[in-house]
Tab-separated table of C-alpha atoms in Angstrom:
chain	number	residue	atom	x	y	z
A	1197	UNK	CA	0.355	0.087	0.025
A	1198	UNK	CA	1.310	2.555	-1.084
A	1199	UNK	CA	1.603	7.038	0.348
A	1200	UNK	CA	0.043	8.041	-2.885
A	1201	UNK	CA	-3.106	5.457	-2.753
A	1202	UNK	CA	-3.787	6.854	0.615
A	1203	UNK	CA	-3.512	10.129	-0.923
A	1204	UNK	CA	-5.265	9.254	-4.085
A	1205	UNK	CA	-8.619	8.507	-1.958
A	1206	UNK	CA	-8.958	10.240	0.325
A	1207	UNK	CA	-9.406	13.144	-2.515
A	1208	UNK	CA	-11.853	11.177	-4.630
A	1209	UNK	CA	-13.418	10.235	-1.605
A	1210	UNK	CA	-13.852	14.372	-0.705
A	1211	UNK	CA	-14.974	15.120	-4.832
A	1212	UNK	CA	-16.907	12.023	-5.468
A	1213	UNK	CA	-16.293	12.458	-8.591
A	1214	UNK	CA	-12.600	10.715	-10.230
A	1215	UNK	CA	-12.821	13.898	-12.880
A	1216	UNK	CA	-12.637	16.499	-10.434
A	1217	UNK	CA	-10.275	13.925	-8.150
A	1218	UNK	CA	-7.751	13.768	-11.229
A	1219	UNK	CA	-7.684	17.351	-11.841
A	1220	UNK	CA	-6.366	18.361	-7.635
A	1221	UNK	CA	-3.977	15.111	-8.195
A	1222	UNK	CA	-2.421	16.299	-11.238
A	1223	UNK	CA	-2.518	12.851	-13.432
A	1224	UNK	CA	-5.519	12.060	-15.784
A	1225	UNK	CA	-8.387	10.363	-14.384
A	1226	UNK	CA	-7.667	5.930	-15.638
A	1227	UNK	CA	-4.779	5.886	-13.759
A	1228	UNK	CA	-6.486	7.742	-10.472
A	1229	UNK	CA	-9.168	4.983	-11.040
A	1230	UNK	CA	-6.425	2.324	-11.770
A	1231	UNK	CA	-5.085	3.314	-9.240
A	1232	UNK	CA	-7.953	2.863	-6.436
A	1233	UNK	CA	-8.935	-0.557	-7.724
A	1234	UNK	CA	-5.739	-2.340	-7.204
A	1235	UNK	CA	-5.906	-0.656	-3.557
A	1236	UNK	CA	-9.409	-2.164	-3.496
A	1237	UNK	CA	-7.714	-5.686	-4.113
A	1238	UNK	CA	-4.882	-5.664	-2.342
A	1239	UNK	CA	-7.508	-4.625	1.303
A	1240	UNK	CA	-9.954	-7.210	-0.773
A	1241	UNK	CA	-13.307	-5.091	-0.475
A	1242	UNK	CA	-15.515	-2.385	-2.356
A	1243	UNK	CA	-14.067	1.503	-1.914
A	1244	UNK	CA	-16.467	2.656	-3.866
A	1245	UNK	CA	-19.887	2.706	-5.277
A	1246	UNK	CA	-20.506	3.120	-8.820
A	1247	UNK	CA	-24.255	4.017	-10.029
A	1248	UNK	CA	-25.264	5.741	-12.756
A	1249	UNK	CA	-22.547	8.043	-12.963
A	1250	UNK	CA	-22.134	8.430	-9.094
A	1251	UNK	CA	-19.942	7.676	-6.395
A	1252	UNK	CA	-20.441	7.087	-3.718
A	1253	UNK	CA	-18.287	5.330	-0.140
A	1254	UNK	CA	-19.229	2.395	0.573
A	1255	UNK	CA	-19.573	1.142	4.661
A	1256	UNK	CA	-16.035	-0.174	3.895
A	1257	UNK	CA	-14.672	3.185	2.434
A	1258	UNK	CA	-15.935	5.488	5.526
A	1259	UNK	CA	-13.659	3.389	7.686
A	1260	UNK	CA	-10.913	3.314	5.874
A	1261	UNK	CA	-11.167	7.177	4.447
A	1262	UNK	CA	-10.703	7.185	8.871
A	1263	UNK	CA	-7.961	4.490	8.666
A	1264	UNK	CA	-6.511	6.707	5.750
A	1265	UNK	CA	-6.309	9.766	7.618
A	1266	UNK	CA	-4.542	8.562	10.715
A	1267	UNK	CA	-2.110	6.405	8.414
A	1268	UNK	CA	-0.941	9.649	6.936
A	1269	UNK	CA	-0.828	11.858	9.336
A	1270	UNK	CA	1.025	9.008	11.358
A	1271	UNK	CA	3.778	9.107	8.150
A	1272	UNK	CA	3.947	13.179	8.183
A	1273	UNK	CA	4.906	13.006	12.516
A	1274	UNK	CA	7.106	10.890	12.044
A	1275	UNK	CA	8.151	12.460	8.812
A	1276	UNK	CA	8.124	15.748	11.087
A	1277	UNK	CA	9.689	14.350	13.942
A	1278	UNK	CA	13.098	13.183	11.338
A	1279	UNK	CA	13.260	16.267	10.253
A	1280	UNK	CA	13.623	17.617	13.794
A	1281	UNK	CA	15.908	15.304	14.905
A	1282	UNK	CA	18.108	16.058	11.857
A	1283	UNK	CA	18.543	19.388	12.843
A	1284	UNK	CA	19.068	18.727	16.199
A	1285	UNK	CA	15.827	18.595	18.109
A	1286	UNK	CA	16.017	16.714	21.360
A	1287	UNK	CA	11.818	16.083	21.966
A	1288	UNK	CA	8.789	18.074	20.354
A	1289	UNK	CA	5.291	18.750	21.106
A	1290	UNK	CA	2.181	18.819	18.719
A	1291	UNK	CA	-0.170	21.878	20.336
A	1292	UNK	CA	-3.621	22.177	17.636
A	1293	UNK	CA	-4.779	25.700	17.890
A	1294	UNK	CA	-8.584	26.161	17.938
A	1295	UNK	CA	-11.234	29.597	16.966
A	1296	UNK	CA	-9.060	31.364	15.806
A	1297	UNK	CA	-7.058	31.892	18.894
A	1298	UNK	CA	-3.985	34.603	17.289
A	1299	UNK	CA	-2.988	36.121	20.961
A	1300	UNK	CA	-0.045	38.205	22.756
A	1301	UNK	CA	-0.212	35.948	25.203
A	1302	UNK	CA	0.327	32.574	22.751
A	1303	UNK	CA	3.562	34.409	21.109
A	1304	UNK	CA	5.314	35.805	24.524
A	1305	UNK	CA	4.986	31.452	25.733
A	1306	UNK	CA	6.610	30.101	22.535
A	1307	UNK	CA	9.356	32.853	22.677
A	1308	UNK	CA	10.082	30.701	26.102
A	1309	UNK	CA	9.573	27.649	24.839
A	1310	UNK	CA	12.374	28.910	21.972
A	1311	UNK	CA	14.769	30.697	25.001
A	1312	UNK	CA	15.211	27.855	27.807
A	1313	UNK	CA	14.000	24.544	26.179
A	1314	UNK	CA	15.827	25.397	22.558
A	1315	UNK	CA	15.393	20.975	21.847
A	1316	UNK	CA	12.385	20.431	22.140
A	1317	UNK	CA	9.925	22.027	18.394
A	1318	UNK	CA	6.890	23.002	19.327
A	1319	UNK	CA	4.797	22.642	16.528
A	1320	UNK	CA	1.278	24.198	16.191
A	1321	UNK	CA	-1.002	23.000	14.007
A	1322	UNK	CA	-4.446	25.092	13.121
A	1323	UNK	CA	-7.734	22.831	13.160
A	1324	UNK	CA	-11.524	23.640	13.892
A	1325	UNK	CA	-12.241	22.862	17.168
A	1326	UNK	CA	-14.197	19.581	16.572
A	1327	UNK	CA	-11.386	18.658	14.241
A	1328	UNK	CA	-8.642	19.313	17.310
A	1329	UNK	CA	-10.855	16.879	19.847
A	1330	UNK	CA	-10.556	13.835	16.744
A	1331	UNK	CA	-6.553	14.423	17.162
A	1332	UNK	CA	-6.095	14.742	20.549
A	1333	UNK	CA	-8.509	11.802	21.050
A	1334	UNK	CA	-5.660	10.030	18.214
A	1335	UNK	CA	-2.941	11.745	19.677
A	1336	UNK	CA	-1.665	13.584	16.463
A	1337	UNK	CA	-1.103	16.193	18.941
A	1338	UNK	CA	-0.380	16.854	22.842
A	1339	UNK	CA	-2.941	19.678	23.960
A	1340	UNK	CA	-5.184	21.567	21.747
A	1341	UNK	CA	-5.897	25.691	22.532
A	1342	UNK	CA	-9.664	26.319	22.673
A	1343	UNK	CA	-12.134	28.143	23.626
A	1344	UNK	CA	-14.996	25.966	24.090
A	1345	UNK	CA	-15.125	24.735	27.771
A	1346	UNK	CA	-17.548	22.007	27.282
A	1347	UNK	CA	-15.292	18.955	26.214
A	1348	UNK	CA	-16.078	14.844	27.022
A	1349	UNK	CA	-14.794	12.814	29.898
A	1350	UNK	CA	-11.563	11.348	28.321
A	1351	UNK	CA	-10.444	14.914	28.692
A	1352	UNK	CA	-9.559	17.211	31.584
A	1353	UNK	CA	-8.466	21.512	30.264
A	1354	UNK	CA	-6.173	23.747	32.172
A	1355	UNK	CA	-7.175	27.644	32.233
A	1356	UNK	CA	-4.288	29.063	30.757
A	1357	UNK	CA	-5.786	32.568	30.821
A	1358	UNK	CA	-8.588	34.934	30.761
A	1359	UNK	CA	-9.521	37.873	28.633
A	1360	UNK	CA	-12.109	40.623	28.670
A	1361	UNK	CA	-14.894	40.515	25.431
A	1362	UNK	CA	-15.179	43.559	23.285
A	1363	UNK	CA	-17.182	45.173	20.775
A	1364	UNK	CA	-16.251	46.231	17.572
A	1365	UNK	CA	-18.945	48.422	16.112
A	1366	UNK	CA	-18.204	50.516	12.865
A	1367	UNK	CA	-17.907	54.299	12.611
A	1368	UNK	CA	-20.942	56.481	12.580
A	1369	UNK	CA	-22.806	53.413	13.888
A	1370	UNK	CA	-25.660	54.199	17.014
A	1371	UNK	CA	-23.985	51.962	19.598
A	1372	UNK	CA	-21.234	54.613	19.735
A	1373	UNK	CA	-22.577	56.482	22.280
A	1374	UNK	CA	-22.605	54.409	24.527
A	1375	UNK	CA	-19.278	54.045	27.124
A	1376	UNK	CA	-19.917	50.067	27.757
A	1377	UNK	CA	-22.095	48.178	25.461
A	1378	UNK	CA	-24.750	45.498	26.860
A	1379	UNK	CA	-26.498	42.388	25.081
A	1380	UNK	CA	-29.116	43.729	25.624
A	1381	UNK	CA	-28.491	46.867	23.183
A	1382	UNK	CA	-26.218	44.207	21.079
A	1383	UNK	CA	-29.366	42.082	19.966
A	1384	UNK	CA	-30.691	45.183	18.052
A	1385	UNK	CA	-28.555	44.754	16.165
A	1386	UNK	CA	-26.586	42.812	13.227
A	1387	UNK	CA	-24.345	40.752	14.107
A	1388	UNK	CA	-21.426	39.216	12.851
A	1389	UNK	CA	-21.075	35.326	14.443
A	1390	UNK	CA	-17.667	33.711	14.407
A	1391	UNK	CA	-18.540	30.473	12.103
A	1392	UNK	CA	-20.090	27.297	13.533
A	1393	UNK	CA	-17.984	25.039	12.759
A	1394	UNK	CA	-14.526	27.064	12.039
A	1395	UNK	CA	-14.137	28.786	14.805
A	1396	UNK	CA	-16.874	26.840	16.589
A	1397	UNK	CA	-14.946	28.348	20.438
A	1398	UNK	CA	-15.887	31.365	19.682
A	1399	UNK	CA	-19.565	30.681	18.231
A	1400	UNK	CA	-20.461	28.503	21.030
A	1401	UNK	CA	-19.745	31.658	23.997
A	1402	UNK	CA	-21.565	34.281	22.054
A	1403	UNK	CA	-24.643	31.925	21.628
A	1404	UNK	CA	-24.373	30.712	25.642
A	1405	UNK	CA	-24.417	34.135	27.140
A	1406	UNK	CA	-27.576	35.452	24.811
A	1407	UNK	CA	-28.883	32.085	26.276
A	1408	UNK	CA	-27.961	32.642	29.484
A	1409	UNK	CA	-29.856	36.557	30.009
A	1410	UNK	CA	-32.745	34.890	28.110
A	1411	UNK	CA	-31.979	37.193	24.938
A	1412	UNK	CA	-32.878	36.160	21.400
A	1413	UNK	CA	-30.148	36.656	19.304
A	1414	UNK	CA	-29.286	38.712	17.063
A	1415	UNK	CA	-29.559	39.020	13.560
A	1416	UNK	CA	-26.672	37.923	12.041
A	1417	UNK	CA	-25.529	39.058	8.930
A	1418	UNK	CA	-22.718	36.904	8.163
A	1419	UNK	CA	-20.040	35.026	9.340
A	1420	UNK	CA	-16.692	35.012	9.804
A	1421	UNK	CA	-13.643	32.073	9.734
A	1422	UNK	CA	-11.849	34.380	12.488
A	1423	UNK	CA	-11.177	38.182	13.781
A	1424	UNK	CA	-9.193	39.444	11.012
A	1425	UNK	CA	-11.960	38.498	8.742
A	1426	UNK	CA	-14.900	39.962	11.454
A	1427	UNK	CA	-13.308	43.406	12.488
A	1428	UNK	CA	-13.468	43.472	7.598
A	1429	UNK	CA	-16.604	43.231	7.348
A	1430	UNK	CA	-17.201	44.980	10.923
A	1431	UNK	CA	-15.443	47.636	8.865
A	1432	UNK	CA	-17.455	47.603	6.097
A	1433	UNK	CA	-20.600	48.217	7.515
A	1434	UNK	CA	-22.628	44.118	7.277
A	1435	UNK	CA	-22.633	44.370	11.654
A	1436	UNK	CA	-21.084	44.822	14.859
A	1437	UNK	CA	-19.308	41.476	16.115
A	1438	UNK	CA	-17.977	40.578	19.214
A	1439	UNK	CA	-13.437	41.311	20.286
A	1440	UNK	CA	-11.247	39.727	23.281
A	1441	UNK	CA	-9.877	42.677	23.967
A	1442	UNK	CA	-5.861	41.010	23.510
A	1443	UNK	CA	-6.837	39.844	19.654
A	1444	UNK	CA	-8.267	44.081	19.216
A	1445	UNK	CA	-4.312	45.532	20.061
A	1446	UNK	CA	-2.953	42.088	17.959
A	1447	UNK	CA	-5.887	43.350	15.481
A	1448	UNK	CA	-6.477	47.168	14.239
A	1449	UNK	CA	-8.804	48.894	11.764
A	1450	UNK	CA	-9.663	52.242	11.155
A	1451	UNK	CA	-12.902	52.666	10.664
A	1452	UNK	CA	-13.385	50.117	13.293
A	1453	UNK	CA	-13.305	50.801	16.933
A	1454	UNK	CA	-13.968	48.548	20.191
A	1455	UNK	CA	-15.732	49.785	22.822
A	1456	UNK	CA	-15.871	47.789	26.195
A	1457	UNK	CA	-19.234	45.397	27.124
A	1458	UNK	CA	-20.948	45.933	30.024
A	1459	UNK	CA	-19.834	44.724	33.573
A	1460	UNK	CA	-22.434	42.207	33.946
A	1461	UNK	CA	-20.938	39.919	30.621
A	1462	UNK	CA	-18.740	37.402	31.817
A	1463	UNK	CA	-14.796	37.314	30.997
A	1464	UNK	CA	-14.213	34.996	27.798
A	1465	UNK	CA	-11.572	31.727	29.234
A	1466	UNK	CA	-9.293	29.757	26.733
A	1467	UNK	CA	-7.822	26.960	27.784
A	1468	UNK	CA	-5.950	24.262	27.201
A	1469	UNK	CA	-6.975	20.530	26.610
A	1470	UNK	CA	-5.857	17.107	27.126
A	1471	UNK	CA	-6.346	13.686	27.693
A	1472	UNK	CA	-6.530	12.241	31.206
A	1473	UNK	CA	-3.288	10.440	30.703
A	1474	UNK	CA	0.046	11.412	32.085
A	1475	UNK	CA	2.455	14.128	30.759
A	1476	UNK	CA	5.065	13.489	29.007
A	1477	UNK	CA	8.047	15.916	30.902
A	1478	UNK	CA	8.158	18.524	28.049
A	1479	UNK	CA	4.211	19.159	27.942
A	1480	UNK	CA	4.847	19.152	31.370
A	1481	UNK	CA	7.344	21.862	31.274
A	1482	UNK	CA	4.965	24.192	28.769
A	1483	UNK	CA	1.838	23.414	30.645
A	1484	UNK	CA	4.520	25.966	33.753
A	1485	UNK	CA	5.519	28.032	31.234
A	1486	UNK	CA	1.216	28.832	30.289
A	1487	UNK	CA	1.209	29.072	34.012
A	1488	UNK	CA	4.108	31.378	34.244
A	1489	UNK	CA	2.804	34.074	31.560
A	1490	UNK	CA	-0.897	33.910	32.990
A	1491	UNK	CA	0.823	35.376	36.234
A	1492	UNK	CA	2.752	37.442	34.379
A	1493	UNK	CA	0.037	39.263	32.445
A	1494	UNK	CA	-2.309	40.114	36.174
A	1495	UNK	CA	0.822	40.999	38.011
């Protein structure tokens, strides 16, 4: 079984079309179909059902899709670790980053890792929250950052740091007459909401706030994949958007005014999610550095 066969199959499983898949992997449709047939013969199972010009995954194909993803991830991780070892690294950490979290504290943390433990490679892998949970369960990452607080029993979460939410408002918007903005006021205006899949943590936090205060959700003007796209849409006048104070410092826009929310809106918490099992020495030291970075900001 060759690695290219796995990649070909995953592309076909995504496109459900040999012609589109062939265009993506830059080969003709005929050799691509032949490669999938060779894979089916080797596995002794039909992976694809071809009927009336349509392609569907069989149940065996559904199962193999997950296994193929695991194998490719494992091989890519092995290649990365070997390359890191060749460059002189003695340890490695794979850290997932979900919810489009671009954070000044994360920058400080990674800088401290390089300064204090230069022989441990720290790889940051951006992924949606649901993929991060799967990657943790399959030992594809060692830990992951998220603002989503609800995890299964097999996981534990540690508070990394907290942030005050704020509101991004277009210039000349009526909400700018307020010094602090409440959820009740926001509910009357169109909202740029974080995407429910690409930024699930931010999406779930905002919906929970309105639910806890028994407020109707504002009308959703657009979904944003992260803070930067949210600021762009706010600047264009599509609506208002929630932001973290720390991220506002990184992404500024001349056509957006930032207002604090009222004090009754709780802080947003960033968690480090981990499997409930013993940590490696590198991961234990990584957690200690997170605590130091958070404490330094409080003091």
